[in-house]
């Protein structure tokens, strides 16, 4: 049956359902290099060949570099793809190949995972029967049930945020999750079996999801699976394997169901986005979309244009500061905010976006040049969303401090916080001055006085590296299962195994490890800034020493729900600590606390050592004490951190007006006694407090 077509429009890009006037779908794709494009329509998502092939006339269906056509009668759910004819001239960076069936870069849903073959997209020959396909999506038919309308956007301030970095598949894929087998590891699985209630009860205000954009699961060594998802194919499409509904439109709606359910419980959704490279890899990689559509536009190329610059360490570099690619990124972010109700984004290897279109680092991020970072943070559609940068790349550009210093809205993963807290707790020398800076919101990194100090995202662990349990259980990485001879993953983990490598049956060593875990949590939540914790750290999730589980879609990286009961006392400790900290105005400040030796009338901090007012900043010091005071709210804490392996006696500040010190936290005590609510806390009747070795203590004053 012949289809009726019209020339179509050059905007919007992608596939747009038209309901007014002539009903059908407008298709539009950018390609500067194409000489001829074919639109392929499939009757079923896995059909080996299209039911219709529609040629786009270069004169009738092209406006400048935009190719477009309107096909009457088509609806949401239509499966489609493209073939792009044009130059294949590697000397100029052109890689058009009409043998390869290509995804629409703006596709809002993708199907074909069961027939997809990455190798077929690499080698000569027609790969239509083994190619992924795009799906037409109508974004206006979903019922949000008042989300962002009757129920306003959450927009939780950083000062009141607790971020939980989560793998949406790994959170419920384990058989112990209690989720029906067909929903394990899916968006629907996260909604079910009280999983959101678990997060809310813990005190989580935002989940930061590892990549959920459609990614290539085959972009790893044979026999393994791309688990983390840092290999994006479709930036507008939810990953279909995370959906229990495998119909063409199922992943889009199921993702929205998850977001809506999290919002109802007051939990924001932050997406980890990978605008630094794609699944197409280097010159030996597959042709999936960008490479075959307009290679030299979408990627930064070497002087030898047959080669790709590789600032991401994954084969290619997305050309974010090219006008076309920058518009693509902005359109993508806007889509996830407006149509999918996302609350924020964490930008993987964000320093790549601070390189110009040739790869040279930009001098300014505040708009004197038209760079994509400034465009993103000044965009009115994105205003109010959380924008978080991983401020480094794989080619040595380390920008921690620069995003917050030179941008007006971006926050940053504070890498030095992770490293310095690990080294202090481990017992390294020379760490006390650095620890003090981290606790105070890193003033040595973030110098501006006019920014929210909570734009420092503080963390001890994340997906990349050891879990918190493994940080105190392993001196060395154990990544043999990844098939790379243990050469992958970071060699500098600043970890300490407490005397024995790996799992032990020694109660003394296990007790010390647990104490160190409590120490890490205590410093994380006592520091000025926004805390982020890794999925499962609250129940001692282990990866058995593997610090790079990017390819391990198995129990090594899944959340084991049986451990919630086994580690319930630790879970309760973390929960109580979060609620205690979040309930104090001292930790809701947006301006840096003043360092004061006297008692001003505004929130301040005072530094001490074992003697009051005498902090020991020397290289061989392993202890630090500090007092936090908010006179107006009558909040007064005294904190003692002893990373030394022997007990130390600390002087306590004098109290007036009948106040007394009460012990809220002592990490050397048994788990069920480590944290006490102020109402039942033990009164300290002496003017000194002896901390055991490797212990954190928090006292609070009350009448």
mmCIF file with all atom_site columns, C-alpha atoms in Angstrom, residues 188-332:
data_model
loop_
_atom_site.group_PDB
_atom_site.id
_atom_site.type_symbol
_atom_site.label_atom_id
_atom_site.label_alt_id
_atom_site.label_comp_id
_atom_site.label_asym_id
_atom_site.label_entity_id
_atom_site.label_seq_id
_atom_site.pdbx_PDB_ins_code
_atom_site.Cartn_x
_atom_site.Cartn_y
_atom_site.Cartn_z
_atom_site.occupancy
_atom_site.B_iso_or_equiv
_atom_site.pdbx_formal_charge
_atom_site.auth_seq_id
_atom_site.auth_comp_id
_atom_site.auth_asym_id
_atom_site.auth_atom_id
_atom_site.pdbx_PDB_model_num
ATOM 1   C CA . UNK A 1 188 ? 8.491  -1.023  37.686 1.00 0.00 ? 188 UNK A CA 1
ATOM 2   C CA . UNK A 1 189 ? 10.607 -3.048  40.112 1.00 0.00 ? 189 UNK A CA 1
ATOM 3   C CA . UNK A 1 190 ? 11.818 0.123   41.799 1.00 0.00 ? 190 UNK A CA 1
ATOM 4   C CA . UNK A 1 191 ? 8.216  1.179   42.317 1.00 0.00 ? 191 UNK A CA 1
ATOM 5   C CA . UNK A 1 192 ? 7.131  -2.130  43.827 1.00 0.00 ? 192 UNK A CA 1
ATOM 6   C CA . UNK A 1 193 ? 7.564  -4.022  47.085 1.00 0.00 ? 193 UNK A CA 1
ATOM 7   C CA . UNK A 1 194 ? 8.105  -0.965  49.280 1.00 0.00 ? 194 UNK A CA 1
ATOM 8   C CA . UNK A 1 195 ? 11.371 -0.025  47.587 1.00 0.00 ? 195 UNK A CA 1
ATOM 9   C CA . UNK A 1 196 ? 10.563 3.683   47.517 1.00 0.00 ? 196 UNK A CA 1
ATOM 10  C CA . UNK A 1 197 ? 9.446  3.441   51.141 1.00 0.00 ? 197 UNK A CA 1
ATOM 11  C CA . UNK A 1 198 ? 12.887 2.004   51.935 1.00 0.00 ? 198 UNK A CA 1
ATOM 12  C CA . UNK A 1 199 ? 14.584 5.040   50.415 1.00 0.00 ? 199 UNK A CA 1
ATOM 13  C CA . UNK A 1 200 ? 12.255 7.506   52.090 1.00 0.00 ? 200 UNK A CA 1
ATOM 14  C CA . UNK A 1 201 ? 12.648 5.864   55.477 1.00 0.00 ? 201 UNK A CA 1
ATOM 15  C CA . UNK A 1 202 ? 16.434 6.040   55.136 1.00 0.00 ? 202 UNK A CA 1
ATOM 16  C CA . UNK A 1 203 ? 16.154 9.799   54.615 1.00 0.00 ? 203 UNK A CA 1
ATOM 17  C CA . UNK A 1 204 ? 16.989 9.952   50.907 1.00 0.00 ? 204 UNK A CA 1
ATOM 18  C CA . UNK A 1 205 ? 15.728 13.067  49.084 1.00 0.00 ? 205 UNK A CA 1
ATOM 19  C CA . UNK A 1 206 ? 17.118 12.319  45.594 1.00 0.00 ? 206 UNK A CA 1
ATOM 20  C CA . UNK A 1 207 ? 18.140 9.248   43.629 1.00 0.00 ? 207 UNK A CA 1
ATOM 21  C CA . UNK A 1 208 ? 20.956 9.709   41.132 1.00 0.00 ? 208 UNK A CA 1
ATOM 22  C CA . UNK A 1 209 ? 20.442 6.978   38.531 1.00 0.00 ? 209 UNK A CA 1
ATOM 23  C CA . UNK A 1 210 ? 23.360 5.526   36.595 1.00 0.00 ? 210 UNK A CA 1
ATOM 24  C CA . UNK A 1 211 ? 22.697 5.917   32.861 1.00 0.00 ? 211 UNK A CA 1
ATOM 25  C CA . UNK A 1 212 ? 19.158 5.041   31.811 1.00 0.00 ? 212 UNK A CA 1
ATOM 26  C CA . UNK A 1 213 ? 19.507 6.405   28.273 1.00 0.00 ? 213 UNK A CA 1
ATOM 27  C CA . UNK A 1 214 ? 19.447 3.560   25.760 1.00 0.00 ? 214 UNK A CA 1
ATOM 28  C CA . UNK A 1 215 ? 22.917 2.028   25.708 1.00 0.00 ? 215 UNK A CA 1
ATOM 29  C CA . UNK A 1 216 ? 24.765 -0.750  23.910 1.00 0.00 ? 216 UNK A CA 1
ATOM 30  C CA . UNK A 1 217 ? 24.921 -3.804  26.175 1.00 0.00 ? 217 UNK A CA 1
ATOM 31  C CA . UNK A 1 218 ? 27.395 -5.446  23.776 1.00 0.00 ? 218 UNK A CA 1
ATOM 32  C CA . UNK A 1 219 ? 30.043 -2.723  24.059 1.00 0.00 ? 219 UNK A CA 1
ATOM 33  C CA . UNK A 1 220 ? 32.282 -4.871  26.299 1.00 0.00 ? 220 UNK A CA 1
ATOM 34  C CA . UNK A 1 221 ? 34.417 -7.996  26.025 1.00 0.00 ? 221 UNK A CA 1
ATOM 35  C CA . UNK A 1 222 ? 32.672 -11.149 24.737 1.00 0.00 ? 222 UNK A CA 1
ATOM 36  C CA . UNK A 1 223 ? 30.924 -13.064 27.514 1.00 0.00 ? 223 UNK A CA 1
ATOM 37  C CA . UNK A 1 224 ? 30.364 -9.938  29.620 1.00 0.00 ? 224 UNK A CA 1
ATOM 38  C CA . UNK A 1 225 ? 27.622 -7.306  29.652 1.00 0.00 ? 225 UNK A CA 1
ATOM 39  C CA . UNK A 1 226 ? 27.745 -3.531  29.695 1.00 0.00 ? 226 UNK A CA 1
ATOM 40  C CA . UNK A 1 227 ? 26.208 -3.171  33.165 1.00 0.00 ? 227 UNK A CA 1
ATOM 41  C CA . UNK A 1 228 ? 26.787 0.472   34.082 1.00 0.00 ? 228 UNK A CA 1
ATOM 42  C CA . UNK A 1 229 ? 25.460 1.829   30.790 1.00 0.00 ? 229 UNK A CA 1
ATOM 43  C CA . UNK A 1 230 ? 28.163 4.389   29.946 1.00 0.00 ? 230 UNK A CA 1
ATOM 44  C CA . UNK A 1 231 ? 27.867 3.554   26.257 1.00 0.00 ? 231 UNK A CA 1
ATOM 45  C CA . UNK A 1 232 ? 24.923 5.575   25.017 1.00 0.00 ? 232 UNK A CA 1
ATOM 46  C CA . UNK A 1 233 ? 23.162 5.005   21.710 1.00 0.00 ? 233 UNK A CA 1
ATOM 47  C CA . UNK A 1 234 ? 19.882 6.863   22.235 1.00 0.00 ? 234 UNK A CA 1
ATOM 48  C CA . UNK A 1 235 ? 20.046 9.980   24.404 1.00 0.00 ? 235 UNK A CA 1
ATOM 49  C CA . UNK A 1 236 ? 16.282 10.614  24.288 1.00 0.00 ? 236 UNK A CA 1
ATOM 50  C CA . UNK A 1 237 ? 15.157 7.010   24.883 1.00 0.00 ? 237 UNK A CA 1
ATOM 51  C CA . UNK A 1 238 ? 14.894 5.073   28.156 1.00 0.00 ? 238 UNK A CA 1
ATOM 52  C CA . UNK A 1 239 ? 16.869 1.826   28.098 1.00 0.00 ? 239 UNK A CA 1
ATOM 53  C CA . UNK A 1 240 ? 14.365 -0.858  27.129 1.00 0.00 ? 240 UNK A CA 1
ATOM 54  C CA . UNK A 1 241 ? 15.901 -3.619  29.287 1.00 0.00 ? 241 UNK A CA 1
ATOM 55  C CA . UNK A 1 242 ? 14.928 -1.572  32.341 1.00 0.00 ? 242 UNK A CA 1
ATOM 56  C CA . UNK A 1 243 ? 11.268 -1.911  31.401 1.00 0.00 ? 243 UNK A CA 1
ATOM 57  C CA . UNK A 1 244 ? 9.010  -4.853  32.198 1.00 0.00 ? 244 UNK A CA 1
ATOM 58  C CA . UNK A 1 245 ? 6.782  -3.648  29.358 1.00 0.00 ? 245 UNK A CA 1
ATOM 59  C CA . UNK A 1 246 ? 8.580  -4.516  26.119 1.00 0.00 ? 246 UNK A CA 1
ATOM 60  C CA . UNK A 1 247 ? 6.021  -2.991  23.791 1.00 0.00 ? 247 UNK A CA 1
ATOM 61  C CA . UNK A 1 248 ? 7.436  -0.172  21.633 1.00 0.00 ? 248 UNK A CA 1
ATOM 62  C CA . UNK A 1 249 ? 6.135  2.544   23.962 1.00 0.00 ? 249 UNK A CA 1
ATOM 63  C CA . UNK A 1 250 ? 6.422  0.539   27.202 1.00 0.00 ? 250 UNK A CA 1
ATOM 64  C CA . UNK A 1 251 ? 9.811  1.832   28.445 1.00 0.00 ? 251 UNK A CA 1
ATOM 65  C CA . UNK A 1 252 ? 8.746  5.478   28.047 1.00 0.00 ? 252 UNK A CA 1
ATOM 66  C CA . UNK A 1 253 ? 5.579  5.066   30.093 1.00 0.00 ? 253 UNK A CA 1
ATOM 67  C CA . UNK A 1 254 ? 7.135  2.776   32.695 1.00 0.00 ? 254 UNK A CA 1
ATOM 68  C CA . UNK A 1 255 ? 9.951  5.262   33.249 1.00 0.00 ? 255 UNK A CA 1
ATOM 69  C CA . UNK A 1 256 ? 7.380  8.001   33.799 1.00 0.00 ? 256 UNK A CA 1
ATOM 70  C CA . UNK A 1 257 ? 5.499  5.760   36.232 1.00 0.00 ? 257 UNK A CA 1
ATOM 71  C CA . UNK A 1 258 ? 8.704  5.459   38.266 1.00 0.00 ? 258 UNK A CA 1
ATOM 72  C CA . UNK A 1 259 ? 9.364  9.202   38.278 1.00 0.00 ? 259 UNK A CA 1
ATOM 73  C CA . UNK A 1 260 ? 5.775  9.942   39.259 1.00 0.00 ? 260 UNK A CA 1
ATOM 74  C CA . UNK A 1 261 ? 5.898  7.428   42.119 1.00 0.00 ? 261 UNK A CA 1
ATOM 75  C CA . UNK A 1 262 ? 9.190  8.826   43.468 1.00 0.00 ? 262 UNK A CA 1
ATOM 76  C CA . UNK A 1 263 ? 7.857  12.378  43.297 1.00 0.00 ? 263 UNK A CA 1
ATOM 77  C CA . UNK A 1 264 ? 4.768  11.394  45.296 1.00 0.00 ? 264 UNK A CA 1
ATOM 78  C CA . UNK A 1 265 ? 7.110  10.394  48.119 1.00 0.00 ? 265 UNK A CA 1
ATOM 79  C CA . UNK A 1 266 ? 9.150  13.589  47.898 1.00 0.00 ? 266 UNK A CA 1
ATOM 80  C CA . UNK A 1 267 ? 12.177 12.022  46.156 1.00 0.00 ? 267 UNK A CA 1
ATOM 81  C CA . UNK A 1 268 ? 13.828 13.799  43.234 1.00 0.00 ? 268 UNK A CA 1
ATOM 82  C CA . UNK A 1 269 ? 15.229 11.979  40.193 1.00 0.00 ? 269 UNK A CA 1
ATOM 83  C CA . UNK A 1 270 ? 18.681 12.914  38.865 1.00 0.00 ? 270 UNK A CA 1
ATOM 84  C CA . UNK A 1 271 ? 20.009 11.278  35.705 1.00 0.00 ? 271 UNK A CA 1
ATOM 85  C CA . UNK A 1 272 ? 23.645 10.445  35.012 1.00 0.00 ? 272 UNK A CA 1
ATOM 86  C CA . UNK A 1 273 ? 24.110 11.681  31.430 1.00 0.00 ? 273 UNK A CA 1
ATOM 87  C CA . UNK A 1 274 ? 27.006 10.782  29.128 1.00 0.00 ? 274 UNK A CA 1
ATOM 88  C CA . UNK A 1 275 ? 27.502 13.628  26.654 1.00 0.00 ? 275 UNK A CA 1
ATOM 89  C CA . UNK A 1 276 ? 31.219 12.941  26.322 1.00 0.00 ? 276 UNK A CA 1
ATOM 90  C CA . UNK A 1 277 ? 31.294 9.862   24.057 1.00 0.00 ? 277 UNK A CA 1
ATOM 91  C CA . UNK A 1 278 ? 28.958 7.360   22.409 1.00 0.00 ? 278 UNK A CA 1
ATOM 92  C CA . UNK A 1 279 ? 28.718 3.610   21.839 1.00 0.00 ? 279 UNK A CA 1
ATOM 93  C CA . UNK A 1 280 ? 30.139 3.956   18.327 1.00 0.00 ? 280 UNK A CA 1
ATOM 94  C CA . UNK A 1 281 ? 33.676 3.894   19.737 1.00 0.00 ? 281 UNK A CA 1
ATOM 95  C CA . UNK A 1 282 ? 36.818 4.478   17.707 1.00 0.00 ? 282 UNK A CA 1
ATOM 96  C CA . UNK A 1 283 ? 37.513 3.978   13.996 1.00 0.00 ? 283 UNK A CA 1
ATOM 97  C CA . UNK A 1 284 ? 36.961 0.227   14.439 1.00 0.00 ? 284 UNK A CA 1
ATOM 98  C CA . UNK A 1 285 ? 33.543 0.671   16.055 1.00 0.00 ? 285 UNK A CA 1
ATOM 99  C CA . UNK A 1 286 ? 30.032 0.167   14.674 1.00 0.00 ? 286 UNK A CA 1
ATOM 100 C CA . UNK A 1 287 ? 27.973 2.577   12.611 1.00 0.00 ? 287 UNK A CA 1
ATOM 101 C CA . UNK A 1 288 ? 24.779 3.072   14.611 1.00 0.00 ? 288 UNK A CA 1
ATOM 102 C CA . UNK A 1 289 ? 23.658 6.682   14.148 1.00 0.00 ? 289 UNK A CA 1
ATOM 103 C CA . UNK A 1 290 ? 25.957 9.715   14.531 1.00 0.00 ? 290 UNK A CA 1
ATOM 104 C CA . UNK A 1 291 ? 28.902 8.204   12.629 1.00 0.00 ? 291 UNK A CA 1
ATOM 105 C CA . UNK A 1 292 ? 26.779 7.378   9.595  1.00 0.00 ? 292 UNK A CA 1
ATOM 106 C CA . UNK A 1 293 ? 24.726 10.586  9.675  1.00 0.00 ? 293 UNK A CA 1
ATOM 107 C CA . UNK A 1 294 ? 27.470 13.220  9.956  1.00 0.00 ? 294 UNK A CA 1
ATOM 108 C CA . UNK A 1 295 ? 30.652 11.913  11.541 1.00 0.00 ? 295 UNK A CA 1
ATOM 109 C CA . UNK A 1 296 ? 32.739 15.100  11.333 1.00 0.00 ? 296 UNK A CA 1
ATOM 110 C CA . UNK A 1 297 ? 29.988 17.162  12.961 1.00 0.00 ? 297 UNK A CA 1
ATOM 111 C CA . UNK A 1 298 ? 29.297 14.920  15.942 1.00 0.00 ? 298 UNK A CA 1
ATOM 112 C CA . UNK A 1 299 ? 32.844 13.876  16.896 1.00 0.00 ? 299 UNK A CA 1
ATOM 113 C CA . UNK A 1 300 ? 36.167 15.597  17.589 1.00 0.00 ? 300 UNK A CA 1
ATOM 114 C CA . UNK A 1 301 ? 38.650 14.167  15.097 1.00 0.00 ? 301 UNK A CA 1
ATOM 115 C CA . UNK A 1 302 ? 42.424 14.002  15.059 1.00 0.00 ? 302 UNK A CA 1
ATOM 116 C CA . UNK A 1 303 ? 44.452 15.874  12.419 1.00 0.00 ? 303 UNK A CA 1
ATOM 117 C CA . UNK A 1 304 ? 44.285 12.567  10.615 1.00 0.00 ? 304 UNK A CA 1
ATOM 118 C CA . UNK A 1 305 ? 40.509 12.735  10.198 1.00 0.00 ? 305 UNK A CA 1
ATOM 119 C CA . UNK A 1 306 ? 40.218 8.962   10.042 1.00 0.00 ? 306 UNK A CA 1
ATOM 120 C CA . UNK A 1 307 ? 41.052 8.888   13.771 1.00 0.00 ? 307 UNK A CA 1
ATOM 121 C CA . UNK A 1 308 ? 39.050 10.082  16.807 1.00 0.00 ? 308 UNK A CA 1
ATOM 122 C CA . UNK A 1 309 ? 40.298 12.167  19.687 1.00 0.00 ? 309 UNK A CA 1
ATOM 123 C CA . UNK A 1 310 ? 39.689 10.148  22.821 1.00 0.00 ? 310 UNK A CA 1
ATOM 124 C CA . UNK A 1 311 ? 39.301 12.393  25.869 1.00 0.00 ? 311 UNK A CA 1
ATOM 125 C CA . UNK A 1 312 ? 36.741 9.995   27.387 1.00 0.00 ? 312 UNK A CA 1
ATOM 126 C CA . UNK A 1 313 ? 38.946 6.914   27.284 1.00 0.00 ? 313 UNK A CA 1
ATOM 127 C CA . UNK A 1 314 ? 36.193 5.088   25.386 1.00 0.00 ? 314 UNK A CA 1
ATOM 128 C CA . UNK A 1 315 ? 37.256 5.510   21.773 1.00 0.00 ? 315 UNK A CA 1
ATOM 129 C CA . UNK A 1 316 ? 35.684 8.789   20.691 1.00 0.00 ? 316 UNK A CA 1
ATOM 130 C CA . UNK A 1 317 ? 34.741 12.238  21.973 1.00 0.00 ? 317 UNK A CA 1
ATOM 131 C CA . UNK A 1 318 ? 31.349 13.849  21.441 1.00 0.00 ? 318 UNK A CA 1
ATOM 132 C CA . UNK A 1 319 ? 31.760 17.356  20.001 1.00 0.00 ? 319 UNK A CA 1
ATOM 133 C CA . UNK A 1 320 ? 29.612 19.184  22.547 1.00 0.00 ? 320 UNK A CA 1
ATOM 134 C CA . UNK A 1 321 ? 30.712 22.697  21.611 1.00 0.00 ? 321 UNK A CA 1
ATOM 135 C CA . UNK A 1 322 ? 29.787 22.380  17.952 1.00 0.00 ? 322 UNK A CA 1
ATOM 136 C CA . UNK A 1 323 ? 26.550 24.383  17.411 1.00 0.00 ? 323 UNK A CA 1
ATOM 137 C CA . UNK A 1 324 ? 24.611 21.383  16.071 1.00 0.00 ? 324 UNK A CA 1
ATOM 138 C CA . UNK A 1 325 ? 25.784 19.025  18.808 1.00 0.00 ? 325 UNK A CA 1
ATOM 139 C CA . UNK A 1 326 ? 25.291 21.686  21.479 1.00 0.00 ? 326 UNK A CA 1
ATOM 140 C CA . UNK A 1 327 ? 21.709 22.156  20.307 1.00 0.00 ? 327 UNK A CA 1
ATOM 141 C CA . UNK A 1 328 ? 21.226 18.393  20.408 1.00 0.00 ? 328 UNK A CA 1
ATOM 142 C CA . UNK A 1 329 ? 22.433 18.266  24.029 1.00 0.00 ? 329 UNK A CA 1
ATOM 143 C CA . UNK A 1 330 ? 20.210 21.171  25.060 1.00 0.00 ? 330 UNK A CA 1
ATOM 144 C CA . UNK A 1 331 ? 17.177 19.688  23.284 1.00 0.00 ? 331 UNK A CA 1
ATOM 145 C CA . UNK A 1 332 ? 17.823 16.395  25.066 1.00 0.00 ? 332 UNK A CA 1
#
